[in-house]
mmCIF file of C-alpha atoms and ligand atoms in Angstrom:
data_model
loop_
_atom_site.group_PDB
_atom_site.id
_atom_site.type_symbol
_atom_site.label_atom_id
_atom_site.label_comp_id
_atom_site.label_asym_id
_atom_site.label_seq_id
_atom_site.Cartn_x
_atom_site.Cartn_y
_atom_site.Cartn_z
ATOM 1 C CA MET A 1 140.563 170.018 159.682
ATOM 2 C CA ALA A 2 141.235 169.602 163.314
ATOM 3 C CA ILE A 3 140.157 172.050 165.751
ATOM 4 C CA CYS A 4 142.792 170.970 167.794
ATOM 5 C CA LEU A 5 145.891 168.391 167.087
ATOM 6 C CA LEU A 6 147.866 167.264 170.381
ATOM 7 C CA LYS A 7 151.430 165.387 169.759
ATOM 8 C CA ASN A 8 153.222 163.736 171.919
ATOM 9 C CA ILE A 9 152.273 166.174 174.489
ATOM 10 C CA THR A 10 153.785 165.806 178.289
ATOM 11 C CA LYS A 11 153.436 168.195 181.251
ATOM 12 C CA SER A 12 155.707 168.669 184.021
ATOM 13 C CA TYR A 13 155.631 170.253 187.551
ATOM 14 C CA GLU A 14 158.155 171.075 189.337
ATOM 15 C CA LEU A 15 157.654 169.292 193.203
ATOM 16 C CA GLY A 16 160.278 170.181 196.190
ATOM 17 C CA GLY A 17 163.369 170.443 193.037
ATOM 18 C CA GLU A 18 161.374 167.362 191.615
ATOM 19 C CA SER A 19 160.202 166.816 188.572
ATOM 20 C CA VAL A 20 156.516 165.476 187.995
ATOM 21 C CA GLU A 21 155.380 164.564 184.818
ATOM 22 C CA VAL A 22 151.506 164.417 184.689
ATOM 23 C CA LEU A 23 150.620 164.610 181.334
ATOM 24 C CA LYS A 24 152.864 161.646 179.333
ATOM 25 C CA ASP A 25 153.130 161.951 175.562
ATOM 26 C CA ILE A 26 149.274 162.395 175.045
ATOM 27 C CA ASN A 27 148.556 162.358 170.827
ATOM 28 C CA LEU A 28 144.616 163.604 170.545
ATOM 29 C CA GLN A 29 142.959 164.724 167.809
ATOM 30 C CA ILE A 30 139.517 166.818 167.654
ATOM 31 C CA GLU A 31 137.854 167.608 164.218
ATOM 32 C CA THR A 32 135.582 170.669 163.771
ATOM 33 C CA GLY A 33 131.966 169.557 165.009
ATOM 34 C CA ASP A 34 133.275 166.826 167.500
ATOM 35 C CA PHE A 35 132.330 166.230 170.790
ATOM 36 C CA LEU A 36 134.001 165.280 173.158
ATOM 37 C CA ALA A 37 134.526 164.094 176.990
ATOM 38 C CA ILE A 38 137.751 163.100 178.427
ATOM 39 C CA MET A 39 136.932 160.416 181.520
ATOM 40 C CA GLY A 40 139.504 159.737 184.317
ATOM 41 C CA PRO A 41 139.738 159.636 187.846
ATOM 42 C CA SER A 42 140.428 162.664 190.256
ATOM 43 C CA GLY A 43 144.161 163.461 189.666
ATOM 44 C CA SER A 44 144.368 161.898 186.370
ATOM 45 C CA GLY A 45 145.215 164.933 184.658
ATOM 46 C CA LYS A 46 142.111 166.419 183.077
ATOM 47 C CA THR A 47 141.657 169.733 183.876
ATOM 48 C CA THR A 48 146.117 170.086 182.978
ATOM 49 C CA LEU A 49 145.111 168.827 180.093
ATOM 50 C CA MET A 50 142.502 170.648 179.693
ATOM 51 C CA ASN A 51 144.394 173.902 180.271
ATOM 52 C CA ILE A 52 146.349 173.435 177.270
ATOM 53 C CA ILE A 53 143.816 172.903 174.875
ATOM 54 C CA GLY A 54 142.799 176.191 176.130
ATOM 55 C CA CYS A 55 145.629 177.954 175.642
ATOM 56 C CA LEU A 56 145.555 178.195 179.760
ATOM 57 C CA ASP A 57 148.807 176.829 180.279
ATOM 58 C CA VAL A 58 151.603 175.418 177.802
ATOM 59 C CA PRO A 59 153.095 172.283 177.389
ATOM 60 C CA SER A 60 156.692 170.604 178.810
ATOM 61 C CA ALA A 61 157.384 169.399 175.372
ATOM 62 C CA GLY A 62 155.097 168.213 172.026
ATOM 63 C CA GLU A 63 153.211 170.405 170.139
ATOM 64 C CA TYR A 64 150.105 171.401 169.791
ATOM 65 C CA TYR A 65 148.315 172.534 167.133
ATOM 66 C CA LEU A 66 144.990 174.826 167.307
ATOM 67 C CA ALA A 67 142.680 175.961 164.591
ATOM 68 C CA GLY A 68 146.089 174.646 162.181
ATOM 69 C CA LYS A 69 148.703 177.540 164.302
ATOM 70 C CA GLU A 70 151.404 175.864 166.713
ATOM 71 C CA VAL A 71 150.622 177.234 169.881
ATOM 72 C CA SER A 72 152.737 175.837 172.429
ATOM 73 C CA HIS A 73 155.604 178.526 172.115
ATOM 74 C CA LEU A 74 153.307 181.562 172.347
ATOM 75 C CA SER A 75 153.128 184.287 174.922
ATOM 76 C CA ASP A 76 151.312 184.779 177.576
ATOM 77 C CA ASP A 77 149.112 187.459 175.697
ATOM 78 C CA GLU A 78 149.382 185.593 172.291
ATOM 79 C CA LEU A 79 147.776 183.052 173.755
ATOM 80 C CA SER A 80 145.149 185.148 175.202
ATOM 81 C CA LEU A 81 144.119 186.581 171.892
ATOM 82 C CA LEU A 82 144.051 182.882 170.209
ATOM 83 C CA ARG A 83 141.483 181.820 173.258
ATOM 84 C CA ASN A 84 139.537 185.169 173.259
ATOM 85 C CA GLU A 85 138.978 184.234 169.577
ATOM 86 C CA HIS A 86 138.360 180.452 169.375
ATOM 87 C CA ILE A 87 137.545 178.951 172.886
ATOM 88 C CA GLY A 88 134.957 179.854 175.265
ATOM 89 C CA PHE A 89 135.495 178.049 178.880
ATOM 90 C CA ILE A 90 132.537 176.781 180.984
ATOM 91 C CA PHE A 91 133.723 175.794 184.996
ATOM 92 C CA GLN A 92 132.289 173.403 187.626
ATOM 93 C CA SER A 93 132.190 176.180 189.643
ATOM 94 C CA PHE A 94 130.722 178.444 187.017
ATOM 95 C CA TYR A 95 133.444 181.799 188.066
ATOM 96 C CA LEU A 96 130.364 184.384 187.722
ATOM 97 C CA LEU A 97 131.952 188.170 188.723
ATOM 98 C CA PRO A 98 128.723 188.472 191.756
ATOM 99 C CA TYR A 99 128.567 191.765 191.465
ATOM 100 C CA ALA A 100 128.020 191.652 187.901
ATOM 101 C CA THR A 101 124.291 191.106 186.292
ATOM 102 C CA VAL A 102 123.843 188.304 184.554
ATOM 103 C CA LEU A 103 124.398 190.437 181.463
ATOM 104 C CA GLU A 104 127.215 191.871 182.546
ATOM 105 C CA ASN A 105 127.982 188.726 183.254
ATOM 106 C CA VAL A 106 127.919 187.736 179.851
ATOM 107 C CA LEU A 107 129.034 190.146 178.291
ATOM 108 C CA LEU A 108 132.702 190.273 180.062
ATOM 109 C CA PRO A 109 134.609 188.308 177.385
ATOM 110 C CA THR A 110 133.059 191.155 174.357
ATOM 111 C CA LEU A 111 135.630 193.781 176.735
ATOM 112 C CA TYR A 112 138.679 192.527 174.930
ATOM 113 C CA VAL A 113 137.530 192.203 171.654
ATOM 114 C CA ALA A 114 137.791 195.197 169.661
ATOM 115 C CA ASN A 115 135.769 195.149 166.585
ATOM 116 C CA GLY A 116 131.934 195.697 167.255
ATOM 117 C CA SER A 117 129.698 197.933 168.991
ATOM 118 C CA ASN A 118 128.475 198.176 172.553
ATOM 119 C CA ARG A 119 124.651 197.839 171.578
ATOM 120 C CA GLU A 120 125.465 194.504 168.836
ATOM 121 C CA ALA A 121 127.570 193.428 171.766
ATOM 122 C CA THR A 122 124.633 193.673 173.957
ATOM 123 C CA GLU A 123 121.404 192.426 171.612
ATOM 124 C CA GLY A 124 124.151 189.582 170.911
ATOM 125 C CA ALA A 125 124.285 189.039 174.477
ATOM 126 C CA LEU A 126 120.224 189.337 175.095
ATOM 127 C CA ARG A 127 119.788 186.729 172.151
ATOM 128 C CA LEU A 128 122.329 184.298 173.949
ATOM 129 C CA LEU A 129 120.388 184.654 177.382
ATOM 130 C CA LYS A 130 116.656 183.995 175.600
ATOM 131 C CA LEU A 131 118.504 180.547 173.951
ATOM 132 C CA VAL A 132 119.476 179.308 177.172
ATOM 133 C CA GLY A 133 115.637 180.162 178.517
ATOM 134 C CA LEU A 134 117.766 183.389 181.300
ATOM 135 C CA GLU A 135 116.176 186.172 178.922
ATOM 136 C CA ASP A 136 114.099 187.272 182.203
ATOM 137 C CA ARG A 137 117.369 187.625 184.538
ATOM 138 C CA ALA A 138 119.250 189.755 182.463
ATOM 139 C CA LYS A 139 119.197 192.311 185.378
ATOM 140 C CA PHE A 140 119.601 189.585 188.453
ATOM 141 C CA LYS A 141 123.022 188.838 190.208
ATOM 142 C CA PRO A 142 124.727 185.687 189.932
ATOM 143 C CA ASN A 143 123.655 185.050 193.996
ATOM 144 C CA GLN A 144 119.710 185.245 193.200
ATOM 145 C CA LEU A 145 120.297 182.007 190.666
ATOM 146 C CA SER A 146 119.640 178.424 191.414
ATOM 147 C CA GLY A 147 123.799 176.730 190.203
ATOM 148 C CA GLY A 148 121.936 175.227 187.112
ATOM 149 C CA GLN A 149 120.685 178.807 186.189
ATOM 150 C CA GLN A 150 124.157 180.278 186.702
ATOM 151 C CA GLN A 151 126.056 177.277 184.152
ATOM 152 C CA ARG A 152 124.037 178.507 181.891
ATOM 153 C CA VAL A 153 124.457 181.797 181.840
ATOM 154 C CA ALA A 154 127.992 180.695 182.031
ATOM 155 C CA ILE A 155 127.600 178.687 178.581
ATOM 156 C CA ALA A 156 125.817 182.418 177.547
ATOM 157 C CA ARG A 157 129.339 184.290 177.955
ATOM 158 C CA ALA A 158 131.542 180.825 176.523
ATOM 159 C CA LEU A 159 129.539 181.947 173.410
ATOM 160 C CA VAL A 160 129.119 185.650 173.495
ATOM 161 C CA ASN A 161 132.359 185.882 170.888
ATOM 162 C CA ASP A 162 131.442 183.093 168.679
ATOM 163 C CA ALA A 163 133.972 180.579 169.393
ATOM 164 C CA GLU A 164 133.906 177.534 167.543
ATOM 165 C CA LEU A 165 135.922 175.673 170.692
ATOM 166 C CA ILE A 166 133.644 175.345 173.805
ATOM 167 C CA LEU A 167 136.181 173.499 176.589
ATOM 168 C CA ALA A 168 133.607 172.512 179.945
ATOM 169 C CA ASP A 169 135.603 170.971 182.503
ATOM 170 C CA GLU A 170 133.345 169.097 184.909
ATOM 171 C CA PRO A 171 130.396 171.495 184.075
ATOM 172 C CA THR A 172 127.584 169.527 186.195
ATOM 173 C CA GLY A 173 130.389 168.473 189.087
ATOM 174 C CA GLN A 174 127.316 171.095 191.247
ATOM 175 C CA LEU A 175 124.972 170.104 190.053
ATOM 176 C CA ASP A 176 121.461 167.376 190.844
ATOM 177 C CA SER A 177 121.399 164.594 188.011
ATOM 178 C CA LYS A 178 117.914 166.459 187.042
ATOM 179 C CA THR A 179 120.197 169.771 186.084
ATOM 180 C CA SER A 180 123.323 167.837 184.643
ATOM 181 C CA GLY A 181 120.965 166.211 182.545
ATOM 182 C CA GLU A 182 119.517 169.887 181.035
ATOM 183 C CA ILE A 183 123.488 171.694 181.185
ATOM 184 C CA MET A 184 124.237 168.919 179.248
ATOM 185 C CA GLU A 185 121.417 168.885 176.267
ATOM 186 C CA LEU A 186 121.895 172.600 176.196
ATOM 187 C CA LEU A 187 126.210 171.722 175.252
ATOM 188 C CA ALA A 188 124.526 168.953 173.149
ATOM 189 C CA ALA A 189 122.400 171.675 171.326
ATOM 190 C CA MET A 190 125.298 173.504 170.758
ATOM 191 C CA ASN A 191 126.922 171.311 169.434
ATOM 192 C CA GLY A 192 124.236 170.578 166.489
ATOM 193 C CA HIS A 193 124.831 174.401 165.696
ATOM 194 C CA GLY A 194 128.081 173.346 164.732
ATOM 195 C CA LYS A 195 130.649 173.583 167.593
ATOM 196 C CA THR A 196 133.183 171.616 168.740
ATOM 197 C CA VAL A 197 132.606 170.471 172.300
ATOM 198 C CA VAL A 198 135.222 169.184 174.693
ATOM 199 C CA LEU A 199 133.496 167.973 178.143
ATOM 200 C CA ILE A 200 135.683 166.643 181.306
ATOM 201 C CA THR A 201 134.263 164.530 183.459
ATOM 202 C CA HIS A 202 134.637 161.334 185.492
ATOM 203 C CA ASP A 203 130.844 160.882 185.331
ATOM 204 C CA ARG A 204 130.091 158.392 183.034
ATOM 205 C CA ILE A 205 126.442 160.003 182.539
ATOM 206 C CA THR A 206 128.319 162.903 181.466
ATOM 207 C CA ALA A 207 130.264 161.614 179.297
ATOM 208 C CA SER A 208 127.105 159.838 177.720
ATOM 209 C CA TYR A 209 126.608 162.464 175.587
ATOM 210 C CA ALA A 210 129.045 163.498 174.343
ATOM 211 C CA LYS A 211 129.566 161.325 170.331
ATOM 212 C CA ARG A 212 133.240 159.915 171.602
ATOM 213 C CA VAL A 213 135.032 159.155 174.268
ATOM 214 C CA VAL A 214 138.582 159.343 175.830
ATOM 215 C CA HIS A 215 140.196 157.697 179.138
ATOM 216 C CA ILE A 216 143.052 159.298 180.939
ATOM 217 C CA SER A 217 144.728 157.319 183.689
ATOM 218 C CA ASP A 218 147.628 158.590 184.707
ATOM 219 C CA GLY A 219 148.579 161.544 183.056
ATOM 220 C CA ARG A 220 148.229 158.723 180.128
ATOM 221 C CA LEU A 221 145.316 158.405 176.861
ATOM 222 C CA LYS A 222 143.989 155.691 177.366
ATOM 223 C CA LEU A 223 141.176 153.459 174.816
ATOM 224 C CA GLU A 224 138.546 155.482 173.306
ATOM 225 C CA GLU A 225 135.031 154.458 173.210
ATOM 226 C CA ASN A 226 132.354 155.201 171.433
ATOM 227 C CA ALA A 227 129.748 157.498 173.465
ATOM 228 C CA GLN A 228 126.856 154.833 172.598
ATOM 229 C CA ASP A 229 128.301 152.366 173.953
ATOM 230 C CA ILE A 230 128.220 154.016 177.175
ATOM 231 C CA GLN A 231 124.147 154.885 176.543
ATOM 232 C CA ASP A 232 123.446 151.247 175.669
ATOM 233 C CA ARG A 233 124.900 149.962 178.757
ATOM 234 C CA GLY A 234 122.844 152.512 180.285
ATOM 235 C CA ALA A 235 122.734 154.488 183.856
ATOM 236 C CA VAL A 236 123.113 152.171 185.759
ATOM 237 C CA ILE A 237 127.285 152.071 185.986
HETATM 238 N N1 ADP B 301 150.476 173.896 189.277
HETATM 239 C C1 ADP B 301 150.601 172.482 189.687
HETATM 240 N N2 ADP B 301 151.552 171.990 190.048
HETATM 241 C C2 ADP B 301 151.997 170.805 191.013
HETATM 242 N N3 ADP B 301 151.257 169.885 190.687
HETATM 243 C C3 ADP B 301 149.844 170.042 189.718
HETATM 244 C C4 ADP B 301 149.658 171.462 189.416
HETATM 245 N N4 ADP B 301 148.320 171.345 188.726
HETATM 246 C C5 ADP B 301 148.090 169.517 188.824
HETATM 247 N N5 ADP B 301 149.167 168.927 189.719
HETATM 248 C C6 ADP B 301 148.994 167.864 189.576
HETATM 249 O O1 ADP B 301 148.378 167.308 188.633
HETATM 250 C C7 ADP B 301 147.939 165.762 188.490
HETATM 251 C C8 ADP B 301 146.988 165.954 187.590
HETATM 252 O O2 ADP B 301 146.164 167.275 188.673
HETATM 253 P P1 ADP B 301 144.696 167.542 187.592
HETATM 254 O O3 ADP B 301 145.316 168.339 186.161
HETATM 255 O O4 ADP B 301 144.070 168.581 188.538
HETATM 256 O O5 ADP B 301 143.935 166.516 187.459
HETATM 257 P P2 ADP B 301 141.848 166.012 187.433
HETATM 258 O O6 ADP B 301 141.841 167.015 187.073
HETATM 259 O O7 ADP B 301 142.603 164.736 186.425
HETATM 260 O O8 ADP B 301 142.081 165.876 188.955
HETATM 261 C C9 ADP B 301 147.252 165.808 190.308
HETATM 262 O O9 ADP B 301 148.170 165.277 190.911
HETATM 263 C C10 ADP B 301 147.901 167.600 190.478
HETATM 264 O O10 ADP B 301 148.413 167.503 192.280
HETATM 265 MG MG1 MG B 302 139.959 168.546 187.564
#
């Protein structure tokens, strides 16, 4: 089943009494287990599209089905429930709480979910910290970690509610190339474990970790290419 199905999605913003169309007639299907990269230049609408896929925002027109459910007319409360259940987010700037420990940051999404005990959640979070190689950093604060380590914490946080869909908006945008590679390897491993991953990037090397790539330009989805083609052409691009 398609975990995400976007049909004729448009998104407009009102600016100074004028309506600006930022997404134009987007059609996109994302299957469970897919690893999709969305590429496009700055201002092309990548984050706007990600916000709709992630139920952080609703389209102006069109239909969006998440896990078979049409969500474009849901209320904010309904959207946040759905987000918590299905989606883990990773952002360029990590968005960790500075005064909370690594473990507390990873546990944050579990605070909004009723089921399960604290102990179970903590054990789950510690397992995830081990998975991302940070089991010995659980009591550190984010500013005591490198950028790559902070993004690993964010990945653990994205996984803590066992979401099936991971959305990553420029996750390597603040990282050097070696660390970027490590983060992308980790996302690819999560995809190998069955998570559906949607990655936004303007970097071809980052996109080459995905299984398929779509391009967005001026709010329109353009050609799709096989990520293998990008790999074959190599890092010279
Ligand atoms: N809340 C908003 N209000 C008005 N315009 C916006 C808003 N968010 C984004 N835009 C505009 O939409 C376009 C696409 O933005 P965005 O999706 O952030 O692009 P990208 O992530 O590809 O850089 C830009 O021209 C931006 O100025
Ligand atoms: Mg963006």
